[in-house]
Amino acid sequence: MRVLGIETSCDETGIAVYDSRDGLLGQALHSQIALHRDYGGVVPELASRDHIARVLPLVDEVLGQAGLDLRDLDAIAYTRGPGLAGALLVGAGVAAALAMATELPLLGVHHLEGHLLSPLLAQPDLDFPFVALLVSGGHTMLLQATSLGCYELLGETVDDAAGEAFDKSAKLLGLGYPGGPELARLAAGGRAEAFDLPRPKLHSEDLDFSFAGLKTAVLTRVRQLSQADQAIPAQARADLAAATQEAITDVLAAKAAAALRRSGLRTLVVAGGVGANLRLREKLDAACAALGAQVHYPPLQWCTDNGPMIAYAACRRLQAGLARGSRDYAFDIQPRWDLADLRAC
Ligand code: KG4
Ligand code: ZN
């Protein structure tokens, strides 16, 4: 089965063709980072307009890589949500038009299921059940994934997402957008122990997260360090970046380990943009080794939003008979969409 996947939920246009027998046949990505940089964050209207300009040329590019025509496909999939409404509409509209023109089934995919399954895309022998740590710009969750579509929420953030904590702290440190990778780069030259930052909910009974207090603590340190409007000394800035990264990753790793212990499962799958963070990976590696558990990450290029994860998730659903794809081409989007609503169990 061969599926075209179209991802336009936020600031990346991602297109791919996945074949259930031959794997990934083509992929292309356009990142809007440069477009939004001057605004310090994603401007939804600009994002939608840019997706409009990019989707079809990227579809052509991917089909060219794969040496395929639209008629060689078995289904067309798009990200139905969650995400920015205008951005989602672009992918959904184009996918529906292409599906209608070719009379192929049309399928809307849950963006987070795409992230969740992305480590399996790279490692076909990896299988359910597992605990998933989903850490992106908008979400921070621990899930027990029993089978395809059967995801039980173990814990989630009660305020900011981990990616948001990275991005907001990075902004306070005067770094560009998106802040996560920039903060990680700055942290590489810093001493994490130079600042004692809070680790909210580290020892709480539940598997929830809270990062809003950390952001406030970073703000306080930034104010102290930049007294009399002096720029923060370079070393102090790097130290504060390292301390912030250390605090966020400490909590993520501790809670992921607690979720493994609680569920009795011995496989952890990490997905979402923050999963690209190397310090987080070091800590998860150590925590899982101590528990005798395996940890799997998607390749760095598939941690952040991408087309392959949407094509792959759609293909798995179609093959498992969990979805058939519609042929009435009445596409819809769901900007807010709970992963538990997928309920295949
Ligand atoms: O999954 P993703 O591409 O988009 C969402 O669906 O949100 O995740 C983007 C988030 C941003 O907050 C970004 O700063 C963060 O992932 N991120 C990182 C790193 N790379 C991306 N955070 C920390 N360290 C990184 N290396
Ligand atoms: Zn995402």
PDB file of N, CA and C in Angstrom, residues 157-213:
ATOM      1  N   THR A 157       1.283  17.793  30.775  1.00  0.00           N
ATOM      2  CA  THR A 157       1.605  19.055  31.443  1.00  0.00           C
ATOM      3  C   THR A 157       0.327  19.759  31.881  1.00  0.00           C
ATOM      4  N   VAL A 158       0.408  20.397  33.037  1.00  0.00           N
ATOM      5  CA  VAL A 158      -0.752  21.140  33.517  1.00  0.00           C
ATOM      6  C   VAL A 158      -0.681  22.597  33.067  1.00  0.00           C
ATOM      7  N   ASP A 159       0.447  23.002  32.494  1.00  0.00           N
ATOM      8  CA  ASP A 159       0.544  24.388  31.979  1.00  0.00           C
ATOM      9  C   ASP A 159       1.349  24.403  30.671  1.00  0.00           C
ATOM     10  N   ASP A 160       2.598  24.862  30.724  1.00  0.00           N
ATOM     11  CA  ASP A 160       3.391  24.954  29.486  1.00  0.00           C
ATOM     12  C   ASP A 160       3.875  23.573  29.036  1.00  0.00           C
ATOM     13  N   ALA A 161       4.050  23.419  27.736  1.00  0.00           N
ATOM     14  CA  ALA A 161       4.687  22.209  27.201  1.00  0.00           C
ATOM     15  C   ALA A 161       6.205  22.343  27.366  1.00  0.00           C
ATOM     16  N   ALA A 162       6.901  21.202  27.296  1.00  0.00           N
ATOM     17  CA  ALA A 162       8.368  21.229  27.442  1.00  0.00           C
ATOM     18  C   ALA A 162       9.005  22.109  26.363  1.00  0.00           C
ATOM     19  N   GLY A 163       8.518  22.000  25.133  1.00  0.00           N
ATOM     20  CA  GLY A 163       9.063  22.815  24.044  1.00  0.00           C
ATOM     21  C   GLY A 163       8.831  24.294  24.295  1.00  0.00           C
ATOM     22  N   GLU A 164       7.663  24.586  24.864  1.00  0.00           N
ATOM     23  CA  GLU A 164       7.327  25.969  25.210  1.00  0.00           C
ATOM     24  C   GLU A 164       8.290  26.474  26.289  1.00  0.00           C
ATOM     25  N   ALA A 165       8.604  25.617  27.255  1.00  0.00           N
ATOM     26  CA  ALA A 165       9.535  25.997  28.318  1.00  0.00           C
ATOM     27  C   ALA A 165      10.899  26.320  27.714  1.00  0.00           C
ATOM     28  N   PHE A 166      11.333  25.498  26.763  1.00  0.00           N
ATOM     29  CA  PHE A 166      12.592  25.793  26.066  1.00  0.00           C
ATOM     30  C   PHE A 166      12.475  27.115  25.313  1.00  0.00           C
ATOM     31  N   ASP A 167      11.381  27.260  24.551  1.00  0.00           N
ATOM     32  CA  ASP A 167      11.238  28.431  23.685  1.00  0.00           C
ATOM     33  C   ASP A 167      11.118  29.731  24.486  1.00  0.00           C
ATOM     34  N   LYS A 168      10.317  29.687  25.565  1.00  0.00           N
ATOM     35  CA  LYS A 168      10.121  30.909  26.358  1.00  0.00           C
ATOM     36  C   LYS A 168      11.389  31.281  27.119  1.00  0.00           C
ATOM     37  N   SER A 169      12.087  30.287  27.647  1.00  0.00           N
ATOM     38  CA  SER A 169      13.342  30.580  28.356  1.00  0.00           C
ATOM     39  C   SER A 169      14.366  31.130  27.371  1.00  0.00           C
ATOM     40  N   ALA A 170      14.381  30.560  26.168  1.00  0.00           N
ATOM     41  CA  ALA A 170      15.326  31.018  25.152  1.00  0.00           C
ATOM     42  C   ALA A 170      15.057  32.490  24.814  1.00  0.00           C
ATOM     43  N   LYS A 171      13.786  32.833  24.728  1.00  0.00           N
ATOM     44  CA  LYS A 171      13.413  34.218  24.416  1.00  0.00           C
ATOM     45  C   LYS A 171      13.908  35.149  25.520  1.00  0.00           C
ATOM     46  N   LEU A 172      13.739  34.712  26.779  1.00  0.00           N
ATOM     47  CA  LEU A 172      14.203  35.524  27.906  1.00  0.00           C
ATOM     48  C   LEU A 172      15.718  35.720  27.856  1.00  0.00           C
ATOM     49  N   LEU A 173      16.401  34.729  27.290  1.00  0.00           N
ATOM     50  CA  LEU A 173      17.865  34.824  27.175  1.00  0.00           C
ATOM     51  C   LEU A 173      18.290  35.554  25.905  1.00  0.00           C
ATOM     52  N   GLY A 174      17.306  36.069  25.186  1.00  0.00           N
ATOM     53  CA  GLY A 174      17.606  36.856  23.981  1.00  0.00           C
ATOM     54  C   GLY A 174      17.934  36.010  22.766  1.00  0.00           C
ATOM     55  N   LEU A 175      17.525  34.739  22.786  1.00  0.00           N
ATOM     56  CA  LEU A 175      17.821  33.865  21.648  1.00  0.00           C
ATOM     57  C   LEU A 175      16.701  33.927  20.627  1.00  0.00           C
ATOM     58  N   GLY A 176      16.991  33.473  19.422  1.00  0.00           N
ATOM     59  CA  GLY A 176      16.006  33.529  18.331  1.00  0.00           C
ATOM     60  C   GLY A 176      15.002  32.395  18.402  1.00  0.00           C
ATOM     61  N   TYR A 177      14.107  32.396  17.434  1.00  0.00           N
ATOM     62  CA  TYR A 177      13.062  31.380  17.330  1.00  0.00           C
ATOM     63  C   TYR A 177      13.458  30.342  16.281  1.00  0.00           C
ATOM     64  N   PRO A 178      13.169  29.041  16.428  1.00  0.00           N
ATOM     65  CA  PRO A 178      12.634  28.459  17.657  1.00  0.00           C
ATOM     66  C   PRO A 178      13.739  28.275  18.696  1.00  0.00           C
ATOM     67  N   GLY A 179      13.394  28.536  19.927  1.00  0.00           N
ATOM     68  CA  GLY A 179      14.413  28.664  20.963  1.00  0.00           C
ATOM     69  C   GLY A 179      15.069  27.368  21.412  1.00  0.00           C
ATOM     70  N   GLY A 180      14.337  26.243  21.314  1.00  0.00           N
ATOM     71  CA  GLY A 180      14.862  24.986  21.848  1.00  0.00           C
ATOM     72  C   GLY A 180      16.260  24.642  21.361  1.00  0.00           C
ATOM     73  N   PRO A 181      16.442  24.527  20.038  1.00  0.00           N
ATOM     74  CA  PRO A 181      17.774  24.166  19.541  1.00  0.00           C
ATOM     75  C   PRO A 181      18.828  25.234  19.875  1.00  0.00           C
ATOM     76  N   GLU A 182      18.417  26.517  19.863  1.00  0.00           N
ATOM     77  CA  GLU A 182      19.386  27.588  20.166  1.00  0.00           C
ATOM     78  C   GLU A 182      19.815  27.536  21.626  1.00  0.00           C
ATOM     79  N   LEU A 183      18.834  27.278  22.506  1.00  0.00           N
ATOM     80  CA  LEU A 183      19.162  27.178  23.931  1.00  0.00           C
ATOM     81  C   LEU A 183      20.096  25.993  24.156  1.00  0.00           C
ATOM     82  N   ALA A 184      19.816  24.892  23.462  1.00  0.00           N
ATOM     83  CA  ALA A 184      20.666  23.702  23.610  1.00  0.00           C
ATOM     84  C   ALA A 184      22.096  24.004  23.154  1.00  0.00           C
ATOM     85  N   ARG A 185      22.216  24.758  22.069  1.00  0.00           N
ATOM     86  CA  ARG A 185      23.554  25.123  21.568  1.00  0.00           C
ATOM     87  C   ARG A 185      24.305  25.974  22.583  1.00  0.00           C
ATOM     88  N   LEU A 186      23.602  26.980  23.141  1.00  0.00           N
ATOM     89  CA  LEU A 186      24.227  27.872  24.130  1.00  0.00           C
ATOM     90  C   LEU A 186      24.594  27.090  25.391  1.00  0.00           C
ATOM     91  N   ALA A 187      23.730  26.151  25.760  1.00  0.00           N
ATOM     92  CA  ALA A 187      23.938  25.370  26.986  1.00  0.00           C
ATOM     93  C   ALA A 187      25.205  24.525  26.912  1.00  0.00           C
ATOM     94  N   ALA A 188      25.615  24.185  25.687  1.00  0.00           N
ATOM     95  CA  ALA A 188      26.790  23.319  25.524  1.00  0.00           C
ATOM     96  C   ALA A 188      28.037  23.957  26.154  1.00  0.00           C
ATOM     97  N   GLY A 189      28.088  25.294  26.214  1.00  0.00           N
ATOM     98  CA  GLY A 189      29.249  25.960  26.807  1.00  0.00           C
ATOM     99  C   GLY A 189      28.984  26.436  28.228  1.00  0.00           C
ATOM    100  N   GLY A 190      27.903  25.952  28.835  1.00  0.00           N
ATOM    101  CA  GLY A 190      27.541  26.444  30.170  1.00  0.00           C
ATOM    102  C   GLY A 190      27.699  25.398  31.253  1.00  0.00           C
ATOM    103  N   ARG A 191      27.654  25.882  32.519  1.00  0.00           N
ATOM    104  CA  ARG A 191      27.737  24.982  33.678  1.00  0.00           C
ATOM    105  C   ARG A 191      26.359  24.949  34.338  1.00  0.00           C
ATOM    106  N   ALA A 192      25.708  23.824  34.233  1.00  0.00           N
ATOM    107  CA  ALA A 192      24.333  23.711  34.720  1.00  0.00           C
ATOM    108  C   ALA A 192      24.233  23.964  36.222  1.00  0.00           C
ATOM    109  N   GLU A 193      25.316  23.638  36.949  1.00  0.00           N
ATOM    110  CA  GLU A 193      25.253  23.758  38.409  1.00  0.00           C
ATOM    111  C   GLU A 193      25.400  25.214  38.885  1.00  0.00           C
ATOM    112  N   ALA A 194      25.651  26.127  37.969  1.00  0.00           N
ATOM    113  CA  ALA A 194      25.842  27.532  38.354  1.00  0.00           C
ATOM    114  C   ALA A 194      24.549  28.171  38.857  1.00  0.00           C
ATOM    115  N   PHE A 195      23.414  27.642  38.451  1.00  0.00           N
ATOM    116  CA  PHE A 195      22.120  28.166  38.927  1.00  0.00           C
ATOM    117  C   PHE A 195      21.262  27.020  39.424  1.00  0.00           C
ATOM    118  N   ASP A 196      20.588  27.263  40.536  1.00  0.00           N
ATOM    119  CA  ASP A 196      19.711  26.241  41.098  1.00  0.00           C
ATOM    120  C   ASP A 196      18.274  26.572  40.701  1.00  0.00           C
ATOM    121  N   LEU A 197      17.783  25.943  39.673  1.00  0.00           N
ATOM    122  CA  LEU A 197      16.428  26.236  39.188  1.00  0.00           C
ATOM    123  C   LEU A 197      15.445  25.167  39.677  1.00  0.00           C
ATOM    124  N   PRO A 198      14.173  25.538  39.813  1.00  0.00           N
ATOM    125  CA  PRO A 198      13.182  24.561  40.302  1.00  0.00           C
ATOM    126  C   PRO A 198      12.921  23.447  39.293  1.00  0.00           C
ATOM    127  N   ARG A 199      12.558  22.307  39.825  1.00  0.00           N
ATOM    128  CA  ARG A 199      12.149  21.162  39.001  1.00  0.00           C
ATOM    129  C   ARG A 199      10.729  20.794  39.407  1.00  0.00           C
ATOM    130  N   PRO A 200       9.763  21.552  38.868  1.00  0.00           N
ATOM    131  CA  PRO A 200       8.381  21.392  39.329  1.00  0.00           C
ATOM    132  C   PRO A 200       7.878  19.962  39.141  1.00  0.00           C
ATOM    133  N   LYS A 201       7.197  19.467  40.173  1.00  0.00           N
ATOM    134  CA  LYS A 201       6.537  18.152  40.158  1.00  0.00           C
ATOM    135  C   LYS A 201       7.503  16.975  40.065  1.00  0.00           C
ATOM    136  N   LEU A 202       8.811  17.248  40.267  1.00  0.00           N
ATOM    137  CA  LEU A 202       9.781  16.157  40.121  1.00  0.00           C
ATOM    138  C   LEU A 202       9.421  14.973  41.015  1.00  0.00           C
ATOM    139  N   HIS A 203       8.997  15.270  42.230  1.00  0.00           N
ATOM    140  CA  HIS A 203       8.725  14.178  43.173  1.00  0.00           C
ATOM    141  C   HIS A 203       7.236  13.966  43.419  1.00  0.00           C
ATOM    142  N   SER A 204       6.397  14.504  42.551  1.00  0.00           N
ATOM    143  CA  SER A 204       4.955  14.336  42.772  1.00  0.00           C
ATOM    144  C   SER A 204       4.558  12.895  42.473  1.00  0.00           C
ATOM    145  N   GLU A 205       3.466  12.472  43.062  1.00  0.00           N
ATOM    146  CA  GLU A 205       2.985  11.096  42.880  1.00  0.00           C
ATOM    147  C   GLU A 205       2.539  10.835  41.449  1.00  0.00           C
ATOM    148  N   ASP A 206       1.960  11.869  40.840  1.00  0.00           N
ATOM    149  CA  ASP A 206       1.370  11.672  39.506  1.00  0.00           C
ATOM    150  C   ASP A 206       2.453  11.717  38.418  1.00  0.00           C
ATOM    151  N   LEU A 207       2.026  11.553  37.183  1.00  0.00           N
ATOM    152  CA  LEU A 207       2.970  11.582  36.055  1.00  0.00           C
ATOM    153  C   LEU A 207       2.767  12.858  35.236  1.00  0.00           C
ATOM    154  N   ASP A 208       2.226  13.885  35.905  1.00  0.00           N
ATOM    155  CA  ASP A 208       2.017  15.161  35.218  1.00  0.00           C
ATOM    156  C   ASP A 208       3.278  16.028  35.283  1.00  0.00           C
ATOM    157  N   PHE A 209       3.274  17.055  34.468  1.00  0.00           N
ATOM    158  CA  PHE A 209       4.401  17.989  34.396  1.00  0.00           C
ATOM    159  C   PHE A 209       3.900  19.407  34.624  1.00  0.00           C
ATOM    160  N   SER A 210       4.809  20.292  35.029  1.00  0.00           N
ATOM    161  CA  SER A 210       4.469  21.719  35.118  1.00  0.00           C
ATOM    162  C   SER A 210       5.742  22.500  34.832  1.00  0.00           C
ATOM    163  N   PHE A 211       5.685  23.382  33.852  1.00  0.00           N
ATOM    164  CA  PHE A 211       6.904  24.124  33.492  1.00  0.00           C
ATOM    165  C   PHE A 211       6.771  25.637  33.632  1.00  0.00           C
ATOM    166  N   ALA A 212       5.564  26.111  33.998  1.00  0.00           N
ATOM    167  CA  ALA A 212       5.368  27.569  34.048  1.00  0.00           C
ATOM    168  C   ALA A 212       6.258  28.218  35.121  1.00  0.00           C
ATOM    169  N   GLY A 213       6.419  27.540  36.268  1.00  0.00           N
ATOM    170  CA  GLY A 213       7.225  28.097  37.363  1.00  0.00           C
ATOM    171  C   GLY A 213       8.686  28.218  36.974  1.00  0.00           C
TER     172      GLY A 213
END
